[in-house]
Amino acid sequence: MSSFDAVVVGAGAAGLFCAAVAGQRGLKVLLLDHGERIAEKIRISGGGRANFTNRDLDVRAPQRHFIGDNPNFCRSALSRYTPQQFIALVERHGIAFHEKHKGQLFCDGPSQQIIDMLLAECAGGSVTHWQPCGVRDIAFSDEGGYRIDTDRGEVRTPKLVIATGGLSIPQIGASDFGYRIAAQFGLRVVAPRPALVPLTFGGEGWVPYAGLAGLALPVQIETGSRKERMAFVEDLLFTHRGLSGPAVLQISSYWRPGMPLTIDFAPGVEVASALAEAKRLSRKRIANELAALVPSRLADAWVGQDAALQRPINEAADRALHALAERIARWQITPSGTEGYRKAEVTAGGVDTRELSSQTMESKQPGLCFIGEVVDVTGWLGGYNFQWAWASAHACASAL
């Protein structure tokens, strides 16, 4: 039976970084993963360019970019390992990168560069890496710590780190392993759900918009009310089954079944005033005037639903134009569901953070830690979830 100072289960972003940092601090570390390929989520992220962090994360209030049942939990780790520190690591490895949008940093080259960097960091810490290697059973005793039965034999360790991610993108090996381990040791789990995921729509109400698949435009999108209200200004994409694009992915993390969305298709534009002015000056058809404010395909879809709007704008009733403006600026529609884990970029929910130390990521079960996506901390789109992986891994490894 082999013995290690720490065993990390899950060779994704958080697991690789945790093993590397712990190994470089002098611990004998075993990293294992059941998958054939390493760090698949890094490899496919950012269109193959790895959106590896976000430089706009506010280290004074990092929880502003994250959700969870205990939202302040993430502050400690995120303030102690910042985007600037990970950027410095990327630069030390000579990886060229660029900012694409709102602080989002991407590799100039393929995302494999980030994976290779993390593997090099693990090698620098003499980390033992078993992959593919499944875990069959985990047992604990106060005297001997954790006894782990793996495909390559049994190992013992006083410190066990679970970095197995969530349920999103099952086609690359996602599983509920981390939640099962939490349950085995009596730790609570916040019900997982797909997040950063396209939303679907059905029924007769969606029929006029089904033909808009492929249309993209900037919008303001919001859901919730009063203190629970959340809004984003981002691009929206119509799909064959519903809505996607950054705006929808962002709002999906806050959306709950039965809640309506409110969408402004012309943010920053006074649509009612613009249509009233057009009525005074123009004899063009309403769809043509509306196409100056929103894409023509969308204008045609709106106008095509109402016979009163299928005429020159100077002949339209003020009431009809006002109703049209209201629909463009405050369209309310309720999704029927989401595209599920198959299309979700991350999993919301996970191991309840009230069961963990925000300083060390260790649970109430001695020596058992949880890091990364398996924890109930979910970031915004744009590199925030990778930064949580790096920060939670660093906090854990520093304490091991």
CSV table of N, CA and C in Angstrom, one decimal, residues 178-259:
chain,number,residue,atom,x,y,z
A,178,GLY,N,-18.2,13.7,-6.5
A,178,GLY,CA,-17.9,14.6,-5.4
A,178,GLY,C,-19.1,14.7,-4.5
A,179,TYR,N,-20.3,14.8,-5.0
A,179,TYR,CA,-21.5,14.8,-4.2
A,179,TYR,C,-21.7,13.5,-3.4
A,180,ARG,N,-21.4,12.4,-4.0
A,180,ARG,CA,-21.5,11.1,-3.3
A,180,ARG,C,-20.5,11.0,-2.2
A,181,ILE,N,-19.3,11.5,-2.4
A,181,ILE,CA,-18.3,11.5,-1.3
A,181,ILE,C,-18.8,12.4,-0.1
A,182,ALA,N,-19.3,13.6,-0.5
A,182,ALA,CA,-19.8,14.5,0.6
A,182,ALA,C,-20.9,13.8,1.3
A,183,ALA,N,-21.9,13.2,0.7
A,183,ALA,CA,-23.0,12.5,1.3
A,183,ALA,C,-22.4,11.3,2.2
A,184,GLN,N,-21.4,10.6,1.7
A,184,GLN,CA,-20.9,9.5,2.5
A,184,GLN,C,-20.4,9.9,3.8
A,185,PHE,N,-19.8,11.2,3.9
A,185,PHE,CA,-19.3,11.7,5.2
A,185,PHE,C,-20.2,12.7,5.9
A,186,GLY,N,-21.5,12.6,5.5
A,186,GLY,CA,-22.5,13.4,6.2
A,186,GLY,C,-22.5,14.9,5.9
A,187,LEU,N,-22.0,15.3,4.8
A,187,LEU,CA,-21.9,16.7,4.5
A,187,LEU,C,-23.1,17.1,3.6
A,188,ARG,N,-23.7,18.2,3.8
A,188,ARG,CA,-24.8,18.6,3.0
A,188,ARG,C,-24.4,19.1,1.6
A,189,VAL,N,-25.3,18.9,0.6
A,189,VAL,CA,-25.1,19.3,-0.7
A,189,VAL,C,-26.3,20.1,-1.2
A,190,VAL,N,-26.0,21.3,-1.7
A,190,VAL,CA,-27.0,22.2,-2.3
A,190,VAL,C,-27.4,21.6,-3.6
A,191,ALA,N,-28.7,21.4,-3.9
A,191,ALA,CA,-29.1,20.7,-5.1
A,191,ALA,C,-28.5,21.3,-6.3
A,192,PRO,N,-27.8,20.4,-7.1
A,192,PRO,CA,-27.1,20.9,-8.3
A,192,PRO,C,-28.1,21.3,-9.4
A,193,ARG,N,-27.7,22.2,-10.3
A,193,ARG,CA,-28.6,22.6,-11.4
A,193,ARG,C,-27.7,23.1,-12.5
A,194,PRO,N,-28.1,23.0,-13.8
A,194,PRO,CA,-27.3,23.6,-14.8
A,194,PRO,C,-27.2,25.1,-14.7
A,195,ALA,N,-26.0,25.7,-15.0
A,195,ALA,CA,-25.8,27.2,-15.0
A,195,ALA,C,-25.0,27.5,-16.2
A,196,LEU,N,-25.0,28.8,-16.5
A,196,LEU,CA,-24.4,29.3,-17.8
A,196,LEU,C,-24.9,28.4,-18.9
A,197,VAL,N,-26.2,28.4,-19.1
A,197,VAL,CA,-26.8,27.4,-20.0
A,197,VAL,C,-27.9,28.1,-20.9
A,198,PRO,N,-28.0,27.7,-22.1
A,198,PRO,CA,-29.1,28.2,-23.0
A,198,PRO,C,-30.4,27.9,-22.4
A,199,LEU,N,-31.4,28.8,-22.7
A,199,LEU,CA,-32.8,28.6,-22.2
A,199,LEU,C,-33.7,28.2,-23.4
A,200,THR,N,-34.6,27.3,-23.1
A,200,THR,CA,-35.5,26.8,-24.1
A,200,THR,C,-36.9,27.4,-24.0
A,201,PHE,N,-37.7,27.5,-25.1
A,201,PHE,CA,-39.0,28.0,-25.1
A,201,PHE,C,-39.9,27.1,-26.0
A,202,GLY,N,-41.2,27.0,-25.6
A,202,GLY,CA,-42.0,26.1,-26.4
A,202,GLY,C,-43.4,26.8,-26.5
A,203,GLY,N,-44.3,26.0,-27.2
A,203,GLY,CA,-45.7,26.5,-27.3
A,203,GLY,C,-45.9,27.5,-28.4
A,204,GLU,N,-47.2,27.9,-28.5
A,204,GLU,CA,-47.5,28.8,-29.6
A,204,GLU,C,-46.9,30.2,-29.5
A,205,GLY,N,-46.6,30.6,-28.3
A,205,GLY,CA,-46.0,31.9,-28.1
A,205,GLY,C,-44.6,32.0,-28.7
A,206,TRP,N,-43.9,30.9,-28.9
A,206,TRP,CA,-42.6,30.9,-29.4
A,206,TRP,C,-42.5,30.8,-30.9
A,207,VAL,N,-43.6,30.4,-31.5
A,207,VAL,CA,-43.7,30.1,-33.0
A,207,VAL,C,-43.2,31.3,-33.8
A,208,PRO,N,-43.6,32.6,-33.5
A,208,PRO,CA,-43.1,33.7,-34.4
A,208,PRO,C,-41.6,33.9,-34.4
A,209,TYR,N,-40.9,33.4,-33.3
A,209,TYR,CA,-39.5,33.6,-33.2
A,209,TYR,C,-38.6,32.5,-33.5
A,210,ALA,N,-39.2,31.3,-33.8
A,210,ALA,CA,-38.4,30.1,-34.1
A,210,ALA,C,-37.6,30.3,-35.4
A,211,GLY,N,-38.1,31.1,-36.3
A,211,GLY,CA,-37.4,31.3,-37.5
A,211,GLY,C,-36.3,32.3,-37.4
A,212,LEU,N,-36.0,32.8,-36.2
A,212,LEU,CA,-34.9,33.8,-36.1
A,212,LEU,C,-33.6,33.2,-35.7
A,213,ALA,N,-33.5,31.8,-35.7
A,213,ALA,CA,-32.3,31.1,-35.3
A,213,ALA,C,-31.1,31.7,-36.0
A,214,GLY,N,-30.0,32.0,-35.3
A,214,GLY,CA,-28.8,32.6,-35.8
A,214,GLY,C,-28.7,34.1,-35.7
A,215,LEU,N,-29.8,34.7,-35.3
A,215,LEU,CA,-29.8,36.2,-35.2
A,215,LEU,C,-29.2,36.5,-33.8
A,216,ALA,N,-28.2,37.4,-33.8
A,216,ALA,CA,-27.6,37.9,-32.6
A,216,ALA,C,-27.7,39.4,-32.5
A,217,LEU,N,-27.9,39.9,-31.3
A,217,LEU,CA,-27.9,41.4,-31.1
A,217,LEU,C,-27.7,41.7,-29.6
A,218,PRO,N,-27.2,42.9,-29.3
A,218,PRO,CA,-27.0,43.3,-27.9
A,218,PRO,C,-28.3,43.6,-27.2
A,219,VAL,N,-28.5,43.2,-26.0
A,219,VAL,CA,-29.8,43.4,-25.3
A,219,VAL,C,-29.4,43.7,-23.8
A,220,GLN,N,-30.4,44.2,-23.1
A,220,GLN,CA,-30.4,44.1,-21.7
A,220,GLN,C,-31.4,43.1,-21.3
A,221,ILE,N,-31.0,42.1,-20.4
A,221,ILE,CA,-31.8,41.0,-20.0
A,221,ILE,C,-31.9,41.0,-18.5
A,222,GLU,N,-33.1,40.8,-17.9
A,222,GLU,CA,-33.2,40.7,-16.4
A,222,GLU,C,-34.2,39.7,-16.0
A,223,THR,N,-34.0,39.3,-14.8
A,223,THR,CA,-35.0,38.4,-14.1
A,223,THR,C,-35.0,38.7,-12.6
A,224,GLY,N,-36.1,38.2,-12.0
A,224,GLY,CA,-36.2,38.5,-10.5
A,224,GLY,C,-36.8,39.9,-10.3
A,225,SER,N,-37.1,40.1,-9.0
A,225,SER,CA,-37.7,41.4,-8.6
A,225,SER,C,-37.1,41.9,-7.3
A,226,ARG,N,-37.2,43.2,-7.2
A,226,ARG,CA,-36.7,43.9,-6.0
A,226,ARG,C,-35.2,43.5,-5.7
A,227,LYS,N,-34.9,43.0,-4.5
A,227,LYS,CA,-33.6,42.7,-4.1
A,227,LYS,C,-33.0,41.5,-4.9
A,228,GLU,N,-33.9,40.7,-5.5
A,228,GLU,CA,-33.5,39.5,-6.2
A,228,GLU,C,-33.3,39.8,-7.7
A,229,ARG,N,-33.5,41.1,-8.1
A,229,ARG,CA,-33.4,41.4,-9.6
A,229,ARG,C,-32.0,41.4,-10.0
A,230,MET,N,-31.7,40.8,-11.2
A,230,MET,CA,-30.4,40.8,-11.8
A,230,MET,C,-30.5,41.1,-13.2
A,231,ALA,N,-29.6,41.9,-13.8
A,231,ALA,CA,-29.6,42.3,-15.2
A,231,ALA,C,-28.2,42.3,-15.8
A,232,PHE,N,-28.2,42.0,-17.0
A,232,PHE,CA,-26.9,42.0,-17.8
A,232,PHE,C,-27.2,42.7,-19.1
A,233,VAL,N,-26.1,43.4,-19.6
A,233,VAL,CA,-26.2,44.0,-21.0
A,233,VAL,C,-25.1,43.2,-21.8
A,234,GLU,N,-25.5,42.3,-22.6
A,234,GLU,CA,-24.6,41.4,-23.4
A,234,GLU,C,-25.3,41.0,-24.7
A,235,ASP,N,-24.7,40.3,-25.5
A,235,ASP,CA,-25.3,39.8,-26.8
A,235,ASP,C,-26.2,38.6,-26.5
A,236,LEU,N,-27.3,38.6,-27.2
A,236,LEU,CA,-28.3,37.5,-27.2
A,236,LEU,C,-28.3,36.8,-28.5
A,237,LEU,N,-28.5,35.5,-28.5
A,237,LEU,CA,-28.5,34.7,-29.8
A,237,LEU,C,-29.8,33.9,-29.8
A,238,PHE,N,-30.6,34.0,-30.9
A,238,PHE,CA,-31.7,33.2,-31.1
A,238,PHE,C,-31.3,31.8,-31.6
A,239,THR,N,-31.8,30.7,-31.1
A,239,THR,CA,-31.5,29.4,-31.5
A,239,THR,C,-32.8,28.7,-32.0
A,240,HIS,N,-32.7,27.5,-32.5
A,240,HIS,CA,-33.8,26.8,-33.0
A,240,HIS,C,-34.8,26.4,-31.8
A,241,ARG,N,-34.2,26.3,-30.6
A,241,ARG,CA,-35.0,25.8,-29.5
A,241,ARG,C,-35.3,27.0,-28.5
A,242,GLY,N,-34.6,28.1,-28.6
A,242,GLY,CA,-34.8,29.2,-27.7
A,242,GLY,C,-33.8,30.3,-27.8
A,243,LEU,N,-33.2,30.6,-26.6
A,243,LEU,CA,-32.2,31.8,-26.6
A,243,LEU,C,-30.9,31.3,-26.0
A,244,SER,N,-29.8,31.9,-26.5
A,244,SER,CA,-28.5,31.6,-26.0
A,244,SER,C,-27.7,32.9,-26.1
A,245,GLY,N,-26.4,32.8,-26.2
A,245,GLY,CA,-25.5,33.9,-26.2
A,245,GLY,C,-25.1,34.3,-24.8
A,246,PRO,N,-24.1,35.2,-24.6
A,246,PRO,CA,-23.6,35.6,-23.3
A,246,PRO,C,-24.7,36.2,-22.4
A,247,ALA,N,-25.7,37.0,-22.9
A,247,ALA,CA,-26.7,37.5,-22.1
A,247,ALA,C,-27.5,36.5,-21.4
A,248,VAL,N,-27.9,35.5,-22.2
A,248,VAL,CA,-28.8,34.4,-21.7
A,248,VAL,C,-28.0,33.5,-20.8
A,249,LEU,N,-26.8,33.1,-21.1
A,249,LEU,CA,-26.0,32.3,-20.3
A,249,LEU,C,-25.8,33.0,-18.9
A,250,GLN,N,-25.5,34.3,-18.9
A,250,GLN,CA,-25.4,35.0,-17.6
A,250,GLN,C,-26.7,34.9,-16.8
A,251,ILE,N,-27.8,35.3,-17.4
A,251,ILE,CA,-29.0,35.3,-16.6
A,251,ILE,C,-29.5,34.0,-16.2
A,252,SER,N,-29.1,32.9,-16.9
A,252,SER,CA,-29.6,31.6,-16.6
A,252,SER,C,-29.2,31.1,-15.2
A,253,SER,N,-28.0,31.7,-14.7
A,253,SER,CA,-27.6,31.3,-13.4
A,253,SER,C,-28.5,31.8,-12.3
A,254,TYR,N,-29.2,32.9,-12.6
A,254,TYR,CA,-30.2,33.5,-11.7
A,254,TYR,C,-31.6,33.1,-11.9
A,255,TRP,N,-31.9,32.6,-13.1
A,255,TRP,CA,-33.3,32.2,-13.4
A,255,TRP,C,-33.7,30.9,-12.7
A,256,ARG,N,-35.0,30.9,-12.3
A,256,ARG,CA,-35.6,29.7,-11.7
A,256,ARG,C,-36.8,29.3,-12.5
A,257,PRO,N,-37.2,28.1,-12.6
A,257,PRO,CA,-38.4,27.7,-13.3
A,257,PRO,C,-39.6,28.5,-12.9
A,258,GLY,N,-40.3,29.0,-14.0
A,258,GLY,CA,-41.5,29.8,-13.7
A,258,GLY,C,-41.3,31.3,-13.7
A,259,MET,N,-40.0,31.7,-13.6
A,259,MET,CA,-39.7,33.1,-13.6
A,259,MET,C,-39.7,33.7,-15.0
